[in-house]
């Protein structure tokens, strides 16, 4: 801990209290609404983008919450993130690395439409194809559009809508604590991601608006 901080157990007690009571989520969501209003948008989004990011797990991460992502060849955890079209965080679930995108989306999407009933469109990559699309439309009235990378394209290509969530993952990696997963509990990882996005929204609100 920094020298001017209280003892670590007191700092962690505040962190745990904000995490467990939902104060952190409420604080972050209010700031996100302010940033959207400052950008000329409605406080609540109408569309979102979903994707996942695999990160290596530290030795403190137990076997019950870590797994091997065969596609990325990473032993750790996977961050399943939903953001708005500005790249601001809407939902975050941290799961073991072997949990597929479709499995995580099945858990995430009901919470998304419950928390954000205004969201009717969702963009995703090829990992979310299959019965998930028809299930989301029938059960949640959510239109999921898959944006795939064409086979005849070589090298880096900016894909419509999907670049927003990729940029959000890049923002997270600016926080050194999120370079890999150091947390014993997935809930603590989710809280630190919300803190990282909270700092981003505060910086945006602190920038003087041009006349």
Short mmCIF file of C-alpha atoms in Angstrom, two decimals:
data_model
loop_
_atom_site.label_atom_id
_atom_site.label_comp_id
_atom_site.label_asym_id
_atom_site.label_seq_id
_atom_site.Cartn_x
_atom_site.Cartn_y
_atom_site.Cartn_z
CA UNK A 1 0.00 0.00 0.00
CA UNK A 2 1.16 3.62 -0.54
CA UNK A 3 2.81 5.14 2.54
CA UNK A 4 0.03 7.72 3.04
CA UNK A 5 -2.75 5.09 3.05
CA UNK A 6 -4.27 3.51 6.18
CA UNK A 7 -3.37 -0.09 7.06
CA UNK A 8 -4.20 -2.51 4.22
CA UNK A 9 -6.98 -4.28 6.16
CA UNK A 10 -8.89 -1.02 6.61
CA UNK A 11 -8.51 -0.14 2.93
CA UNK A 12 -9.70 -3.61 1.96
CA UNK A 13 -12.67 -3.31 4.34
CA UNK A 14 -13.89 -0.24 2.44
CA UNK A 15 -13.23 -1.96 -0.90
CA UNK A 16 -15.21 -5.02 0.20
CA UNK A 17 -18.09 -2.92 1.55
CA UNK A 18 -18.44 -0.98 -1.71
CA UNK A 19 -18.23 -4.23 -3.69
CA UNK A 20 -20.77 -6.18 -1.68
CA UNK A 21 -23.36 -3.42 -1.20
CA UNK A 22 -23.39 -2.34 -4.85
CA UNK A 23 -22.22 1.19 -4.06
CA UNK A 24 -19.41 0.91 -6.60
CA UNK A 25 -21.80 -0.15 -9.36
CA UNK A 26 -24.19 2.69 -8.52
CA UNK A 27 -21.35 5.23 -8.45
CA UNK A 28 -19.99 4.03 -11.79
CA UNK A 29 -23.39 3.93 -13.49
CA UNK A 30 -24.26 7.48 -12.46
CA UNK A 31 -20.98 8.76 -13.86
CA UNK A 32 -21.53 6.84 -17.09
CA UNK A 33 -24.90 8.54 -17.51
CA UNK A 34 -23.26 11.95 -17.03
CA UNK A 35 -20.65 11.18 -19.68
CA UNK A 36 -23.33 10.09 -22.14
CA UNK A 37 -25.31 13.28 -21.53
CA UNK A 38 -22.17 15.37 -22.03
CA UNK A 39 -21.70 13.60 -25.39
CA UNK A 40 -25.23 14.51 -26.45
CA UNK A 41 -26.69 11.04 -25.80
CA UNK A 42 -29.50 9.76 -23.64
CA UNK A 43 -28.39 8.59 -20.18
CA UNK A 44 -29.53 5.03 -20.92
CA UNK A 45 -28.21 3.29 -24.06
CA UNK A 46 -30.30 1.69 -26.80
CA UNK A 47 -27.56 -0.51 -28.30
CA UNK A 48 -24.55 -2.40 -26.98
CA UNK A 49 -21.56 -4.53 -28.00
CA UNK A 50 -20.40 -7.75 -26.32
CA UNK A 51 -17.00 -9.46 -26.39
CA UNK A 52 -14.53 -11.24 -24.12
CA UNK A 53 -10.88 -10.89 -23.19
CA UNK A 54 -8.71 -13.70 -21.83
CA UNK A 55 -6.00 -12.81 -19.31
CA UNK A 56 -3.44 -14.87 -17.47
CA UNK A 57 -4.20 -15.60 -13.83
CA UNK A 58 -1.77 -15.15 -10.96
CA UNK A 59 -0.84 -18.05 -8.69
CA UNK A 60 -3.36 -16.88 -6.04
CA UNK A 61 -6.27 -17.65 -8.40
CA UNK A 62 -7.70 -21.02 -7.42
CA UNK A 63 -8.47 -23.88 -9.77
CA UNK A 64 -12.20 -23.44 -9.16
CA UNK A 65 -12.26 -20.06 -10.94
CA UNK A 66 -9.61 -20.48 -13.63
CA UNK A 67 -9.45 -22.48 -16.84
CA UNK A 68 -7.63 -22.93 -20.14
CA UNK A 69 -8.75 -20.92 -23.15
CA UNK A 70 -7.76 -23.17 -26.05
CA UNK A 71 -8.30 -20.47 -28.67
CA UNK A 72 -5.98 -17.93 -27.05
CA UNK A 73 -3.84 -20.59 -25.31
CA UNK A 74 -4.13 -18.77 -22.00
CA UNK A 75 -4.53 -20.36 -18.59
CA UNK A 76 -6.52 -17.92 -16.51
CA UNK A 77 -9.79 -16.07 -16.58
CA UNK A 78 -11.98 -14.50 -19.24
CA UNK A 79 -13.58 -11.05 -18.93
CA UNK A 80 -16.99 -10.96 -20.60
CA UNK A 81 -17.83 -7.31 -21.19
CA UNK A 82 -20.79 -5.43 -22.62
CA UNK A 83 -20.31 -1.76 -23.48
CA UNK A 84 -22.34 0.96 -25.16
CA UNK A 85 -21.46 2.55 -28.49
CA UNK A 86 -19.15 5.01 -26.68
CA UNK A 87 -17.19 2.11 -25.20
CA UNK A 88 -18.48 2.73 -21.66
CA UNK A 89 -19.02 -0.28 -19.43
CA UNK A 90 -22.55 -1.65 -19.04
CA UNK A 91 -22.01 -5.20 -17.73
CA UNK A 92 -18.97 -7.24 -16.69
CA UNK A 93 -18.67 -10.89 -15.70
CA UNK A 94 -15.34 -12.56 -14.92
CA UNK A 95 -15.36 -16.32 -15.43
CA UNK A 96 -12.88 -19.15 -15.85
CA UNK A 97 -10.97 -19.15 -19.12
CA UNK A 98 -12.74 -22.27 -20.41
CA UNK A 99 -16.23 -20.70 -20.20
CA UNK A 100 -17.29 -20.02 -23.80
CA UNK A 101 -18.69 -16.75 -25.07
CA UNK A 102 -22.13 -18.28 -25.67
CA UNK A 103 -22.28 -19.73 -22.14
CA UNK A 104 -21.36 -16.40 -20.58
CA UNK A 105 -23.78 -14.47 -22.80
CA UNK A 106 -26.63 -16.72 -21.67
CA UNK A 107 -25.96 -15.54 -18.11
CA UNK A 108 -25.25 -11.91 -19.01
CA UNK A 109 -28.05 -10.97 -21.39
CA UNK A 110 -31.03 -11.41 -19.02
CA UNK A 111 -29.32 -9.05 -16.59
CA UNK A 112 -28.61 -6.62 -19.41
CA UNK A 113 -32.24 -6.28 -20.53
CA UNK A 114 -33.40 -6.12 -16.91
CA UNK A 115 -30.96 -3.33 -16.01
CA UNK A 116 -31.19 -1.56 -19.40
CA UNK A 117 -34.66 -2.17 -20.87
CA UNK A 118 -33.93 0.45 -23.54
CA UNK A 119 -31.27 -1.78 -25.15
CA UNK A 120 -32.78 -3.54 -28.19
CA UNK A 121 -29.68 -4.14 -30.35
CA UNK A 122 -26.50 -6.04 -29.58
CA UNK A 123 -23.45 -6.52 -31.80
CA UNK A 124 -21.12 -9.47 -31.35
CA UNK A 125 -18.40 -11.49 -33.07
CA UNK A 126 -18.49 -15.01 -34.47
CA UNK A 127 -18.19 -16.59 -31.04
CA UNK A 128 -21.83 -15.78 -30.30
CA UNK A 129 -23.45 -17.54 -33.25
CA UNK A 130 -25.89 -20.44 -33.01
CA UNK A 131 -29.01 -20.77 -30.90
CA UNK A 132 -28.02 -17.78 -28.78
CA UNK A 133 -29.30 -15.40 -31.46
CA UNK A 134 -32.75 -16.98 -31.73
CA UNK A 135 -33.00 -17.40 -27.96
CA UNK A 136 -32.14 -13.73 -27.33
CA UNK A 137 -34.79 -12.60 -29.83
CA UNK A 138 -37.52 -14.93 -28.58
CA UNK A 139 -36.91 -14.71 -24.85
CA UNK A 140 -35.43 -11.23 -24.41
CA UNK A 141 -36.63 -9.35 -27.53
CA UNK A 142 -32.99 -8.51 -28.17
CA UNK A 143 -31.67 -8.40 -31.75
CA UNK A 144 -28.14 -9.86 -31.85
CA UNK A 145 -26.13 -9.03 -34.99
CA UNK A 146 -22.93 -10.99 -35.59
CA UNK A 147 -20.15 -9.07 -37.36
CA UNK A 148 -17.69 -11.54 -38.80
CA UNK A 149 -14.27 -11.00 -40.26
CA UNK A 150 -14.18 -11.98 -43.93
CA UNK A 151 -11.74 -14.71 -44.99
CA UNK A 152 -10.20 -12.67 -47.83
CA UNK A 153 -8.94 -9.91 -45.53
CA UNK A 154 -5.33 -10.01 -44.32
CA UNK A 155 -3.81 -8.13 -41.41
CA UNK A 156 -5.51 -5.70 -39.04
CA UNK A 157 -8.93 -4.43 -40.09
CA UNK A 158 -11.29 -2.19 -38.12
CA UNK A 159 -14.62 -4.02 -37.94
CA UNK A 160 -17.84 -1.99 -37.59
CA UNK A 161 -19.07 -1.66 -33.99
CA UNK A 162 -16.72 -4.34 -32.68
CA UNK A 163 -13.86 -1.85 -32.47
CA UNK A 164 -15.71 -0.07 -29.64
CA UNK A 165 -15.45 -2.99 -27.22
CA UNK A 166 -11.87 -3.76 -28.32
CA UNK A 167 -10.97 -0.18 -27.41
CA UNK A 168 -12.63 -0.67 -24.01
CA UNK A 169 -10.39 -3.67 -23.34
CA UNK A 170 -7.38 -1.54 -24.28
CA UNK A 171 -8.52 1.10 -21.79
CA UNK A 172 -8.63 -1.52 -19.04
CA UNK A 173 -5.06 -2.59 -19.69
CA UNK A 174 -3.88 0.93 -18.89
CA UNK A 175 -4.53 -0.02 -15.27
CA UNK A 176 -1.51 -2.09 -14.24
CA UNK A 177 -3.58 -4.11 -11.80
CA UNK A 178 -5.61 -5.43 -14.75
CA UNK A 179 -2.63 -6.53 -16.87
CA UNK A 180 -3.39 -10.00 -15.51
CA UNK A 181 -5.84 -11.32 -12.92
CA UNK A 182 -4.41 -11.10 -9.40
CA UNK A 183 -7.67 -11.52 -7.46
CA UNK A 184 -8.75 -14.61 -5.57
CA UNK A 185 -12.42 -13.84 -6.16
CA UNK A 186 -13.95 -13.09 -9.58
CA UNK A 187 -16.12 -10.47 -7.84
CA UNK A 188 -13.01 -8.55 -6.84
CA UNK A 189 -11.80 -8.62 -10.45
CA UNK A 190 -15.14 -7.22 -11.59
CA UNK A 191 -14.93 -4.48 -8.95
CA UNK A 192 -11.45 -3.43 -10.07
CA UNK A 193 -12.66 -3.25 -13.67
CA UNK A 194 -15.48 -0.94 -12.55
CA UNK A 195 -12.97 1.20 -10.65
CA UNK A 196 -10.81 1.46 -13.78
CA UNK A 197 -13.78 2.56 -15.89
CA UNK A 198 -14.86 4.94 -13.12
CA UNK A 199 -11.50 6.70 -13.31
CA UNK A 200 -11.92 7.00 -17.07
CA UNK A 201 -15.37 8.60 -16.75
CA UNK A 202 -14.12 11.01 -14.08
CA UNK A 203 -11.27 12.15 -16.35
CA UNK A 204 -13.72 12.73 -19.17
CA UNK A 205 -16.03 14.79 -16.98
CA UNK A 206 -13.09 16.80 -15.63
CA UNK A 207 -12.04 17.98 -19.11
CA UNK A 208 -13.42 21.53 -19.68
CA UNK A 209 -16.14 21.59 -22.33
CA UNK A 210 -15.38 23.66 -25.42
CA UNK A 211 -17.65 26.56 -26.20
#
